PDB file of C-alpha atoms in Angstrom:
ATOM      1  CA  MET G 159      91.380 -26.785  14.693  1.00 44.00           C
ATOM      2  CA  THR G 160      88.070 -28.465  15.838  1.00 47.00           C
ATOM      3  CA  ILE G 161      84.798 -27.955  14.338  1.00 49.00           C
ATOM      4  CA  THR G 162      81.800 -28.042  16.609  1.00 50.00           C
ATOM      5  CA  ARG G 163      78.721 -28.847  15.018  1.00 52.00           C
ATOM      6  CA  PRO G 164      75.558 -27.885  16.417  1.00 51.00           C
ATOM      7  CA  ILE G 165      73.383 -29.993  18.286  1.00 49.00           C
ATOM      8  CA  GLU G 166      70.279 -31.095  16.803  1.00 52.00           C
ATOM      9  CA  ALA G 167      67.036 -31.614  18.511  1.00 49.00           C
ATOM     10  CA  PRO G 168      65.565 -34.805  19.039  1.00 51.00           C
ATOM     11  CA  ARG G 169      62.853 -35.545  16.491  1.00 55.00           C
ATOM     12  CA  GLN G 170      59.702 -35.977  17.771  1.00 51.00           C
ATOM     13  CA  SER G 171      57.395 -38.686  16.777  1.00 50.00           C
ATOM     14  CA  PRO G 172      53.953 -37.545  15.653  1.00 50.00           C
ATOM     15  CA  ALA G 173      52.325 -39.024  18.745  1.00 48.00           C
ATOM     16  CA  THR G 174      54.276 -36.918  20.839  1.00 49.00           C
ATOM     17  CA  SER G 175      54.706 -33.911  18.735  1.00 51.00           C
ATOM     18  CA  LYS G 176      51.465 -31.901  19.933  1.00 53.00           C
ATOM     19  CA  PRO G 177      52.329 -30.078  23.147  1.00 55.00           C
ATOM     20  CA  PRO G 178      50.411 -31.247  26.403  1.00 54.00           C
ATOM     21  CA  ALA G 179      47.786 -28.842  26.333  1.00 51.00           C
ATOM     22  CA  ALA G 180      46.498 -29.484  23.003  1.00 48.00           C
ATOM     23  CA  ARG G 181      46.751 -33.443  23.829  1.00 50.00           C
ATOM     24  CA  GLN G 182      44.617 -32.640  26.958  1.00 51.00           C
ATOM     25  CA  ARG G 183      42.164 -30.680  24.786  1.00 52.00           C
ATOM     26  CA  GLY G 184      42.104 -33.362  22.168  1.00 49.00           C
ATOM     27  CA  ARG G 185      41.254 -36.199  25.262  1.00 60.00           C
ATOM     28  CA  GLY G 186      38.340 -33.593  26.866  1.00 70.00           C
ATOM     29  CA  PRO G 187      35.574 -34.528  24.765  1.00 78.00           C
ATOM     30  CA  ARG G 188      36.325 -38.161  25.021  1.00 83.00           C
ATOM     31  CA  ASP G 189      37.062 -37.919  28.769  1.00 85.00           C
ATOM     32  CA  ARG G 190      33.604 -36.171  29.288  1.00 85.00           C
ATOM     33  CA  ARG G 191      31.515 -38.794  27.370  1.00 86.00           C
ATOM     34  CA  ALA G 192      33.127 -41.535  29.482  1.00 88.00           C
ATOM     35  CA  ALA G 193      32.505 -39.788  32.757  1.00 87.00           C
ATOM     36  CA  LEU G 194      28.857 -39.297  31.838  1.00 87.00           C
ATOM     37  CA  GLY G 195      28.541 -42.723  30.720  1.00 88.00           C
ATOM     38  CA  PHE G 196      29.558 -43.969  34.054  1.00 89.00           C
ATOM     39  CA  LEU G 197      27.557 -41.635  35.902  1.00 89.00           C
ATOM     40  CA  ALA G 198      24.256 -41.807  33.559  1.00 90.00           C
ATOM     41  CA  PRO G 199      22.943 -44.867  35.586  1.00 89.00           C
ATOM     42  CA  ASN G 200      23.053 -42.880  38.831  1.00 90.00           C
ATOM     43  CA  LEU G 201      21.594 -40.049  37.515  1.00 90.00           C
ATOM     44  CA  VAL G 202      18.800 -41.620  35.781  1.00 92.00           C
ATOM     45  CA  GLY G 203      18.216 -43.199  39.066  1.00 90.00           C
ATOM     46  CA  PHE G 204      18.324 -39.599  40.611  1.00 89.00           C
ATOM     47  CA  LEU G 205      16.030 -38.018  38.367  1.00 91.00           C
ATOM     48  CA  CYS G 206      13.300 -40.750  38.286  1.00 92.00           C
ATOM     49  CA  PHE G 207      13.201 -41.658  41.975  1.00 90.00           C
ATOM     50  CA  THR G 208      14.256 -38.275  43.610  1.00 89.00           C
ATOM     51  CA  LEU G 209      13.855 -35.192  41.569  1.00 91.00           C
ATOM     52  CA  ILE G 210      10.848 -36.098  39.706  1.00 93.00           C
ATOM     53  CA  PRO G 211       8.813 -37.117  43.021  1.00 91.00           C
ATOM     54  CA  ILE G 212      10.101 -34.212  45.088  1.00 91.00           C
ATOM     55  CA  GLY G 213       8.681 -32.050  41.989  1.00 93.00           C
ATOM     56  CA  ALA G 214       5.229 -34.029  41.789  1.00 92.00           C
ATOM     57  CA  SER G 215       4.941 -33.897  45.240  1.00 92.00           C
ATOM     58  CA  LEU G 216       5.316 -30.017  45.195  1.00 93.00           C
ATOM     59  CA  VAL G 217       2.616 -30.057  42.518  1.00 94.00           C
ATOM     60  CA  LEU G 218       0.495 -32.288  44.308  1.00 93.00           C
ATOM     61  CA  SER G 219       0.009 -30.151  47.486  1.00 93.00           C
ATOM     62  CA  PHE G 220      -1.619 -27.428  45.718  1.00 95.00           C
ATOM     63  CA  PHE G 221      -4.497 -30.142  44.607  1.00 93.00           C
ATOM     64  CA  GLU G 222      -6.947 -32.443  46.387  1.00 92.00           C
ATOM     65  CA  TRP G 223      -6.310 -35.679  45.503  1.00 89.00           C
ATOM     66  CA  PRO G 224      -7.890 -38.597  47.060  1.00 86.00           C
ATOM     67  CA  LEU G 225      -6.272 -40.911  45.207  1.00 79.00           C
ATOM     68  CA  LEU G 226      -8.819 -43.216  44.001  1.00 80.00           C
ATOM     69  CA  GLY G 227     -10.469 -39.990  42.563  1.00 80.00           C
ATOM     70  CA  GLU G 228     -10.011 -37.098  40.364  1.00 85.00           C
ATOM     71  CA  ALA G 229      -7.424 -34.278  41.516  1.00 88.00           C
ATOM     72  CA  VAL G 230      -8.781 -31.004  41.926  1.00 90.00           C
ATOM     73  CA  PHE G 231      -6.758 -27.772  42.046  1.00 93.00           C
ATOM     74  CA  THR G 232      -7.252 -26.094  45.465  1.00 92.00           C
ATOM     75  CA  GLY G 233      -4.211 -23.653  45.679  1.00 91.00           C
ATOM     76  CA  LEU G 234      -2.871 -22.970  48.964  1.00 94.00           C
ATOM     77  CA  ALA G 235      -6.216 -24.664  50.578  1.00 94.00           C
ATOM     78  CA  ASN G 236      -4.057 -27.573  52.100  1.00 94.00           C
ATOM     79  CA  PHE G 237      -1.584 -25.414  53.672  1.00 95.00           C
ATOM     80  CA  ILE G 238      -4.299 -22.953  54.843  1.00 95.00           C
ATOM     81  CA  GLU G 239      -6.090 -25.959  56.545  1.00 94.00           C
ATOM     82  CA  LEU G 240      -3.067 -27.274  58.048  1.00 94.00           C
ATOM     83  CA  PHE G 241      -1.805 -24.443  59.408  1.00 95.00           C
ATOM     84  CA  THR G 242      -4.980 -22.782  60.919  1.00 94.00           C
ATOM     85  CA  SER G 243      -7.874 -25.530  61.266  1.00 92.00           C
ATOM     86  CA  ASP G 244      -6.337 -28.960  61.546  1.00 92.00           C
ATOM     87  CA  PRO G 245      -6.626 -30.140  65.342  1.00 89.00           C
ATOM     88  CA  VAL G 246      -4.117 -32.562  65.606  1.00 93.00           C
ATOM     89  CA  PHE G 247      -1.281 -30.724  63.313  1.00 95.00           C
ATOM     90  CA  TRP G 248       0.356 -28.523  66.090  1.00 95.00           C
ATOM     91  CA  GLN G 249      -0.021 -31.222  69.053  1.00 95.00           C
ATOM     92  CA  VAL G 250       2.030 -33.411  66.246  1.00 96.00           C
ATOM     93  CA  VAL G 251       4.688 -30.486  65.932  1.00 96.00           C
ATOM     94  CA  GLY G 252       5.098 -30.546  69.775  1.00 96.00           C
ATOM     95  CA  ASN G 253       5.464 -34.174  69.810  1.00 96.00           C
ATOM     96  CA  THR G 254       8.349 -34.227  67.222  1.00 96.00           C
ATOM     97  CA  PHE G 255      10.140 -31.508  68.969  1.00 97.00           C
ATOM     98  CA  TYR G 256       9.620 -33.387  72.371  1.00 97.00           C
ATOM     99  CA  PHE G 257      11.219 -36.312  70.397  1.00 97.00           C
ATOM    100  CA  VAL G 258      13.892 -34.292  68.845  1.00 97.00           C
ATOM    101  CA  ALA G 259      14.908 -32.460  72.132  1.00 96.00           C
ATOM    102  CA  GLY G 260      15.024 -35.600  74.162  1.00 96.00           C
ATOM    103  CA  TYR G 261      16.613 -37.713  71.634  1.00 97.00           C
ATOM    104  CA  VAL G 262      19.373 -35.393  70.275  1.00 97.00           C
ATOM    105  CA  VAL G 263      20.425 -34.310  74.051  1.00 97.00           C
ATOM    106  CA  LEU G 264      20.671 -37.751  75.279  1.00 97.00           C
ATOM    107  CA  ASN G 265      22.174 -39.452  71.812  1.00 97.00           C
ATOM    108  CA  LEU G 266      24.993 -36.590  72.051  1.00 97.00           C
ATOM    109  CA  ILE G 267      25.685 -37.222  76.219  1.00 97.00           C
ATOM    110  CA  VAL G 268      25.796 -41.030  75.646  1.00 97.00           C
ATOM    111  CA  SER G 269      28.194 -41.217  72.681  1.00 97.00           C
ATOM    112  CA  LEU G 270      30.430 -38.699  73.771  1.00 96.00           C
ATOM    113  CA  ALA G 271      30.822 -40.251  77.010  1.00 95.00           C
ATOM    114  CA  LEU G 272      31.547 -43.869  75.530  1.00 96.00           C
ATOM    115  CA  ALA G 273      33.595 -42.110  72.974  1.00 95.00           C
ATOM    116  CA  LEU G 274      35.907 -40.665  75.756  1.00 94.00           C
ATOM    117  CA  TRP G 275      35.726 -43.787  77.668  1.00 94.00           C
ATOM    118  CA  LEU G 276      36.866 -45.976  74.824  1.00 93.00           C
ATOM    119  CA  THR G 277      39.877 -43.587  73.869  1.00 91.00           C
ATOM    120  CA  SER G 278      41.448 -44.157  77.079  1.00 88.00           C
ATOM    121  CA  ARG G 279      43.300 -46.718  78.325  1.00 85.00           C
ATOM    122  CA  VAL G 280      40.764 -49.682  78.390  1.00 86.00           C
ATOM    123  CA  ARG G 281      41.307 -53.446  77.286  1.00 89.00           C
ATOM    124  CA  TRP G 282      38.845 -54.672  74.660  1.00 90.00           C
ATOM    125  CA  LYS G 283      38.042 -51.501  73.184  1.00 89.00           C
ATOM    126  CA  GLY G 284      37.588 -53.262  69.700  1.00 90.00           C
ATOM    127  CA  PHE G 285      35.070 -55.433  71.124  1.00 93.00           C
ATOM    128  CA  TYR G 286      33.085 -52.639  72.900  1.00 92.00           C
ATOM    129  CA  ARG G 287      32.844 -50.469  69.566  1.00 93.00           C
ATOM    130  CA  PHE G 288      31.440 -53.414  67.666  1.00 93.00           C
ATOM    131  CA  VAL G 289      28.776 -54.137  70.478  1.00 94.00           C
ATOM    132  CA  PHE G 290      27.982 -50.700  70.912  1.00 95.00           C
ATOM    133  CA  PHE G 291      27.537 -49.820  66.854  1.00 94.00           C
ATOM    134  CA  LEU G 292      25.680 -53.329  66.338  1.00 94.00           C
ATOM    135  CA  PRO G 293      22.379 -51.663  66.794  1.00 94.00           C
ATOM    136  CA  VAL G 294      22.943 -49.165  64.267  1.00 94.00           C
ATOM    137  CA  VAL G 295      23.458 -51.678  61.502  1.00 93.00           C
ATOM    138  CA  SER G 296      20.435 -53.943  62.799  1.00 93.00           C
ATOM    139  CA  PRO G 297      16.996 -53.232  61.228  1.00 93.00           C
ATOM    140  CA  MET G 298      14.989 -50.668  63.089  1.00 93.00           C
ATOM    141  CA  VAL G 299      11.799 -52.685  62.629  1.00 93.00           C
ATOM    142  CA  ALA G 300      13.518 -55.468  64.283  1.00 93.00           C
ATOM    143  CA  ASN G 301      14.742 -53.189  67.239  1.00 94.00           C
ATOM    144  CA  ALA G 302      11.383 -51.758  67.751  1.00 94.00           C
ATOM    145  CA  VAL G 303       9.774 -55.185  67.935  1.00 94.00           C
ATOM    146  CA  VAL G 304      12.209 -56.413  70.665  1.00 94.00           C
ATOM    147  CA  TRP G 305      11.686 -53.012  72.856  1.00 95.00           C
ATOM    148  CA  ARG G 306       8.139 -53.520  72.585  1.00 94.00           C
ATOM    149  CA  LEU G 307       8.328 -56.853  74.136  1.00 93.00           C
ATOM    150  CA  LEU G 308      10.636 -55.122  76.682  1.00 93.00           C
ATOM    151  CA  TYR G 309       8.243 -52.559  77.371  1.00 94.00           C
ATOM    152  CA  THR G 310       5.337 -55.143  78.212  1.00 91.00           C
ATOM    153  CA  PRO G 311       3.404 -53.873  81.403  1.00 87.00           C
ATOM    154  CA  ASP G 312       3.324 -57.383  83.362  1.00 82.00           C
ATOM    155  CA  ASP G 313       5.941 -60.055  82.098  1.00 83.00           C
ATOM    156  CA  GLY G 314       8.488 -57.432  80.331  1.00 87.00           C
ATOM    157  CA  LEU G 315      11.790 -57.782  81.175  1.00 90.00           C
ATOM    158  CA  ILE G 316      11.831 -54.129  82.130  1.00 91.00           C
ATOM    159  CA  ALA G 317       8.989 -54.654  84.439  1.00 89.00           C
ATOM    160  CA  TRP G 318      10.752 -58.081  85.773  1.00 90.00           C
ATOM    161  CA  PHE G 319      13.797 -55.765  87.113  1.00 90.00           C
ATOM    162  CA  SER G 320      11.155 -53.181  88.451  1.00 88.00           C
ATOM    163  CA  THR G 321       9.479 -55.588  90.341  1.00 89.00           C
ATOM    164  CA  THR G 322      12.768 -57.312  91.677  1.00 88.00           C
ATOM    165  CA  PHE G 323      14.337 -54.331  92.931  1.00 88.00           C
ATOM    166  CA  THR G 324      11.545 -51.699  93.823  1.00 86.00           C
ATOM    167  CA  GLY G 325       8.741 -54.122  94.202  1.00 83.00           C
ATOM    168  CA  SER G 326       6.528 -52.385  91.674  1.00 85.00           C
ATOM    169  CA  PRO G 327       6.346 -53.254  88.367  1.00 82.00           C
ATOM    170  CA  GLY G 328       6.969 -49.366  87.024  1.00 85.00           C
ATOM    171  CA  PRO G 329       4.568 -47.705  84.661  1.00 89.00           C
ATOM    172  CA  ASN G 330       2.637 -48.683  81.681  1.00 90.00           C
ATOM    173  CA  TRP G 331       5.422 -47.512  79.193  1.00 91.00           C
ATOM    174  CA  LEU G 332       3.451 -47.754  76.019  1.00 92.00           C
ATOM    175  CA  GLY G 333      -0.184 -47.485  77.412  1.00 90.00           C
ATOM    176  CA  SER G 334       0.266 -44.149  79.032  1.00 90.00           C
ATOM    177  CA  SER G 335       0.247 -40.780  77.238  1.00 91.00           C
ATOM    178  CA  GLU G 336       2.849 -39.586  79.867  1.00 93.00           C
ATOM    179  CA  TRP G 337       5.640 -42.412  79.691  1.00 94.00           C
ATOM    180  CA  ALA G 338       5.061 -43.555  76.086  1.00 95.00           C
ATOM    181  CA  MET G 339       7.243 -40.616  74.101  1.00 96.00           C
ATOM    182  CA  PRO G 340       9.990 -41.117  77.089  1.00 95.00           C
ATOM    183  CA  ALA G 341       9.834 -45.005  75.969  1.00 95.00           C
ATOM    184  CA  VAL G 342      10.101 -44.204  72.208  1.00 96.00           C
ATOM    185  CA  ILE G 343      12.956 -41.825  73.109  1.00 97.00           C
ATOM    186  CA  LEU G 344      14.868 -44.198  75.107  1.00 96.00           C
ATOM    187  CA  MET G 345      14.776 -47.162  72.326  1.00 96.00           C
ATOM    188  CA  SER G 346      15.633 -44.653  70.016  1.00 96.00           C
ATOM    189  CA  VAL G 347      18.842 -43.467  71.894  1.00 97.00           C
ATOM    190  CA  TRP G 348      19.933 -47.128  72.321  1.00 96.00           C
ATOM    191  CA  ALA G 349      19.423 -47.930  68.501  1.00 95.00           C
ATOM    192  CA  GLY G 350      21.349 -44.483  67.497  1.00 94.00           C
ATOM    193  CA  PHE G 351      23.876 -43.720  69.540  1.00 95.00           C
ATOM    194  CA  GLY G 352      26.472 -45.490  68.232  1.00 95.00           C
ATOM    195  CA  TYR G 353      27.043 -43.982  64.991  1.00 95.00           C
ATOM    196  CA  ASN G 354      27.558 -40.803  66.637  1.00 96.00           C
ATOM    197  CA  MET G 355      30.135 -42.658  69.071  1.00 96.00           C
ATOM    198  CA  ILE G 356      32.198 -43.740  66.032  1.00 95.00           C
ATOM    199  CA  ILE G 357      32.042 -40.087  64.611  1.00 96.00           C
ATOM    200  CA  PHE G 358      33.349 -38.925  67.952  1.00 96.00           C
ATOM    201  CA  ILE G 359      36.012 -41.484  68.431  1.00 95.00           C
ATOM    202  CA  ALA G 360      37.429 -40.753  64.913  1.00 94.00           C
ATOM    203  CA  GLY G 361      37.793 -37.165  65.890  1.00 93.00           C
ATOM    204  CA  ILE G 362      39.145 -37.542  69.195  1.00 93.00           C
ATOM    205  CA  GLU G 363      41.746 -39.783  67.770  1.00 92.00           C
ATOM    206  CA  GLY G 364      42.829 -37.238  65.200  1.00 91.00           C
ATOM    207  CA  ILE G 365      43.895 -34.700  67.988  1.00 90.00           C
ATOM    208  CA  PRO G 366      47.424 -34.566  67.839  1.00 90.00           C
ATOM    209  CA  ARG G 367      48.978 -36.422  71.125  1.00 89.00           C
ATOM    210  CA  SER G 368      51.463 -33.495  71.513  1.00 90.00           C
ATOM    211  CA  LEU G 369      48.811 -31.450  72.936  1.00 88.00           C
ATOM    212  CA  TYR G 370      48.007 -34.167  75.575  1.00 87.00           C
ATOM    213  CA  GLU G 371      51.452 -34.374  76.277  1.00 86.00           C
ATOM    214  CA  ALA G 372      52.108 -30.700  76.482  1.00 90.00           C
ATOM    215  CA  GLY G 373      49.108 -30.678  79.121  1.00 87.00           C
ATOM    216  CA  GLU G 374      50.706 -33.397  81.605  1.00 86.00           C
ATOM    217  CA  LEU G 375      53.798 -31.335  81.318  1.00 87.00           C
ATOM    218  CA  ASP G 376      51.737 -28.486  82.721  1.00 85.00           C
ATOM    219  CA  GLY G 377      50.072 -30.009  85.359  1.00 84.00           C
ATOM    220  CA  ALA G 378      46.483 -30.613  83.610  1.00 83.00           C
ATOM    221  CA  GLY G 379      44.553 -33.588  85.035  1.00 87.00           C
ATOM    222  CA  TRP G 380      42.254 -35.755  82.686  1.00 86.00           C
ATOM    223  CA  TRP G 381      38.970 -33.403  83.076  1.00 90.00           C
ATOM    224  CA  ARG G 382      41.254 -30.175  82.523  1.00 91.00           C
ATOM    225  CA  ARG G 383      42.661 -31.962  79.217  1.00 89.00           C
ATOM    226  CA  THR G 384      39.002 -32.983  78.486  1.00 90.00           C
ATOM    227  CA  LEU G 385      37.572 -29.450  78.793  1.00 90.00           C
ATOM    228  CA  ASN G 386      40.243 -27.350  77.249  1.00 90.00           C
ATOM    229  CA  ILE G 387      41.827 -29.623  74.636  1.00 90.00           C
ATOM    230  CA  THR G 388      39.323 -32.517  73.680  1.00 92.00           C
ATOM    231  CA  LEU G 389      35.912 -30.468  73.488  1.00 93.00           C
ATOM    232  CA  PRO G 390      37.163 -27.499  71.755  1.00 92.00           C
ATOM    233  CA  LEU G 391      39.254 -29.751  68.919  1.00 92.00           C
ATOM    234  CA  LEU G 392      36.238 -31.938  68.837  1.00 94.00           C
ATOM    235  CA  THR G 393      33.518 -29.195  68.063  1.00 94.00           C
ATOM    236  CA  PRO G 394      33.712 -29.877  64.156  1.00 94.00           C
ATOM    237  CA  SER G 395      32.732 -33.439  64.894  1.00 95.00           C
ATOM    238  CA  LEU G 396      29.943 -32.341  67.151  1.00 96.00           C
ATOM    239  CA  PHE G 397      28.576 -29.735  64.851  1.00 96.00           C
ATOM    240  CA  PHE G 398      28.151 -32.269  62.168  1.00 96.00           C
ATOM    241  CA  ALA G 399      26.866 -35.221  64.583  1.00 96.00           C
ATOM    242  CA  THR G 400      24.334 -32.361  65.787  1.00 96.00           C
ATOM    243  CA  VAL G 401      23.206 -31.009  62.395  1.00 96.00           C
ATOM    244  CA  MET G 402      22.746 -34.998  61.002  1.00 96.00           C
ATOM    245  CA  THR G 403      21.279 -36.097  64.277  1.00 97.00           C
ATOM    246  CA  VAL G 404      18.538 -33.375  64.558  1.00 97.00           C
ATOM    247  CA  ILE G 405      17.548 -34.007  60.964  1.00 96.00           C
ATOM    248  CA  SER G 406      17.144 -37.986  61.600  1.00 95.00           C
ATOM    249  CA  SER G 407      15.180 -37.137  64.356  1.00 96.00           C
ATOM    250  CA  LEU G 408      12.596 -34.582  62.649  1.00 96.00           C
ATOM    251  CA  GLN G 409      11.749 -37.523  60.369  1.00 95.00           C
ATOM    252  CA  VAL G 410      11.462 -40.150  62.888  1.00 96.00           C
ATOM    253  CA  PHE G 411       8.698 -42.830  62.058  1.00 95.00           C
ATOM    254  CA  ALA G 412       9.555 -46.453  62.368  1.00 94.00           C
ATOM    255  CA  GLN G 413       9.843 -46.566  66.249  1.00 95.00           C
ATOM    256  CA  PRO G 414       6.564 -44.685  66.947  1.00 95.00           C
ATOM    257  CA  PHE G 415       4.746 -46.758  64.404  1.00 95.00           C
ATOM    258  CA  ILE G 416       5.887 -49.983  65.748  1.00 94.00           C
ATOM    259  CA  LEU G 417       5.997 -49.465  69.573  1.00 94.00           C
ATOM    260  CA  THR G 418       2.875 -47.116  69.859  1.00 94.00           C
ATOM    261  CA  GLY G 419       0.989 -46.943  66.502  1.00 92.00           C
ATOM    262  CA  GLY G 420       1.024 -43.124  67.252  1.00 92.00           C
ATOM    263  CA  GLY G 421      -0.593 -43.406  70.648  1.00 89.00           C
ATOM    264  CA  PRO G 422      -2.216 -43.552  73.134  1.00 92.00           C
ATOM    265  CA  GLY G 423      -4.322 -41.189  71.465  1.00 89.00           C
ATOM    266  CA  SER G 424      -1.770 -39.023  69.403  1.00 91.00           C
ATOM    267  CA  SER G 425       0.767 -38.378  72.270  1.00 93.00           C
ATOM    268  CA  THR G 426       3.492 -40.145  70.034  1.00 95.00           C
ATOM    269  CA  THR G 427       2.206 -39.018  66.592  1.00 95.00           C
ATOM    270  CA  THR G 428       5.297 -37.339  64.707  1.00 96.00           C
ATOM    271  CA  LEU G 429       4.777 -35.176  61.506  1.00 96.00           C
ATOM    272  CA  VAL G 430       6.309 -38.129  59.441  1.00 96.00           C
ATOM    273  CA  PHE G 431       3.682 -40.496  60.836  1.00 97.00           C
ATOM    274  CA  TYR G 432       1.213 -38.003  60.290  1.00 96.00           C
ATOM    275  CA  LEU G 433       1.912 -37.796  56.724  1.00 95.00           C
ATOM    276  CA  TYR G 434       1.576 -41.489  56.584  1.00 95.00           C
ATOM    277  CA  GLN G 435      -1.692 -41.629  58.338  1.00 95.00           C
ATOM    278  CA  LYS G 436      -3.039 -38.758  56.067  1.00 94.00           C
ATOM    279  CA  GLY G 437      -1.357 -40.136  52.794  1.00 92.00           C
ATOM    280  CA  PHE G 438      -1.600 -44.059  52.986  1.00 91.00           C
ATOM    281  CA  GLN G 439      -4.674 -44.290  55.535  1.00 91.00           C
ATOM    282  CA  ALA G 440      -6.777 -41.511  54.787  1.00 90.00           C
ATOM    283  CA  TYR G 441      -5.744 -41.603  51.192  1.00 91.00           C
ATOM    284  CA  GLU G 442      -5.510 -37.591  51.019  1.00 92.00           C
ATOM    285  CA  MET G 443      -2.450 -37.363  49.170  1.00 92.00           C
ATOM    286  CA  GLY G 444      -2.683 -33.681  48.090  1.00 94.00           C
ATOM    287  CA  TYR G 445      -2.799 -32.859  52.169  1.00 95.00           C
ATOM    288  CA  ALA G 446       0.057 -35.662  52.806  1.00 94.00           C
ATOM    289  CA  SER G 447       2.535 -33.767  50.266  1.00 95.00           C
ATOM    290  CA  ALA G 448       1.514 -30.229  52.099  1.00 95.00           C
ATOM    291  CA  ILE G 449       2.711 -31.923  55.610  1.00 96.00           C
ATOM    292  CA  ALA G 450       5.692 -33.304  53.669  1.00 95.00           C
ATOM    293  CA  TRP G 451       6.722 -29.876  52.214  1.00 96.00           C
ATOM    294  CA  SER G 452       6.086 -28.053  55.728  1.00 95.00           C
ATOM    295  CA  LEU G 453       8.441 -30.805  57.094  1.00 96.00           C
ATOM    296  CA  PHE G 454      11.192 -29.884  54.287  1.00 95.00           C
ATOM    297  CA  VAL G 455      10.706 -26.196  55.071  1.00 96.00           C
ATOM    298  CA  LEU G 456      11.197 -26.965  59.047  1.00 96.00           C
ATOM    299  CA  ILE G 457      14.147 -28.775  58.145  1.00 96.00           C
ATOM    300  CA  MET G 458      15.657 -26.509  56.052  1.00 96.00           C
ATOM    301  CA  PHE G 459      15.084 -23.405  58.736  1.00 97.00           C
ATOM    302  CA  ILE G 460      16.527 -25.428  61.647  1.00 96.00           C
ATOM    303  CA  THR G 461      19.762 -26.387  59.643  1.00 96.00           C
ATOM    304  CA  ILE G 462      20.083 -22.971  58.393  1.00 96.00           C
ATOM    305  CA  ILE G 463      20.125 -21.581  61.896  1.00 96.00           C
ATOM    306  CA  GLN G 464      22.728 -24.294  62.736  1.00 95.00           C
ATOM    307  CA  PHE G 465      25.411 -23.583  60.293  1.00 94.00           C
ATOM    308  CA  ARG G 466      24.802 -19.925  60.881  1.00 94.00           C
ATOM    309  CA  SER G 467      25.598 -20.265  64.560  1.00 92.00           C
ATOM    310  CA  GLN G 468      28.685 -22.609  64.095  1.00 91.00           C
ATOM    311  CA  LYS G 469      31.184 -19.468  63.703  1.00 88.00           C
ATOM    312  CA  LYS G 470      30.533 -18.865  67.776  1.00 89.00           C
ATOM    313  CA  TRP G 471      31.507 -22.331  68.616  1.00 90.00           C
ATOM    314  CA  VAL G 472      33.264 -24.447  66.004  1.00 90.00           C
ATOM    315  CA  HIS G 473      36.709 -24.314  65.945  1.00 85.00           C
ATOM    316  CA  TYR G 474      38.538 -25.660  63.119  1.00 82.00           C
ATOM    317  CA  SER G 475      42.139 -25.024  63.925  1.00 69.00           C
TER     318      SER G 475
END
């Protein structure tokens, strides 16, 4: 007869005797403190340079403060004057929407067209992507200075081309109230289309190749595949690019500041440029803060409309 001995459970060392949940609870506070320690520099910077200035600007919008004098509480007087009696504000709003409409449409068309071209069977596509994206990483001030030289009426490169091929030097791009804003828009499109182009290229390359192969088997040509496969599946990228481009274009400043100085007259003065004029040239800091918060509400309102409308045309599957 054989005697069987009960199998003893392996002894656990004191370090591993606690269940996993207990060990996780023991490490929790230390992990949280470590995470807060790593995040602290960024949080302090965000608090000091973003949240506090935003709150201060909101408070300042209810004061009349000439920067060098004493701040006087005026309540909603800055906003009332801005919307009812400022002779320039609504023209500035119109200029801003003019720029947004022209810039956003042209930017999306150019970037999408180049993305479709660069995702086809074209040689040197990596080089072309680098060249087209280069203006995005170049300083905007440098880009604007170069384009200001190109727009010179008599001896600029654009005037030379126009004289060579048409016999006329063309319009006075930066000196005419009719052509100044189109000139700013063209320069801005050249400087910014590369960002959306890269987004669209990534979106197109993420579409499964099997869908295009199935379309080819069904006899669909390039246009049919683009309209029925590429564009519907690219709508999330189009939505993201549209939202970000609208937000950035509503805050345009460097281009009109360098190219035209807001002129001729006020034909290229945008909201941010007008804010700069009131705050740092006229030293009306309370009034400038009211302009800033009006712009913030405008951007938030347009962004909410865009997000609510995405259900009608954006396809995530």
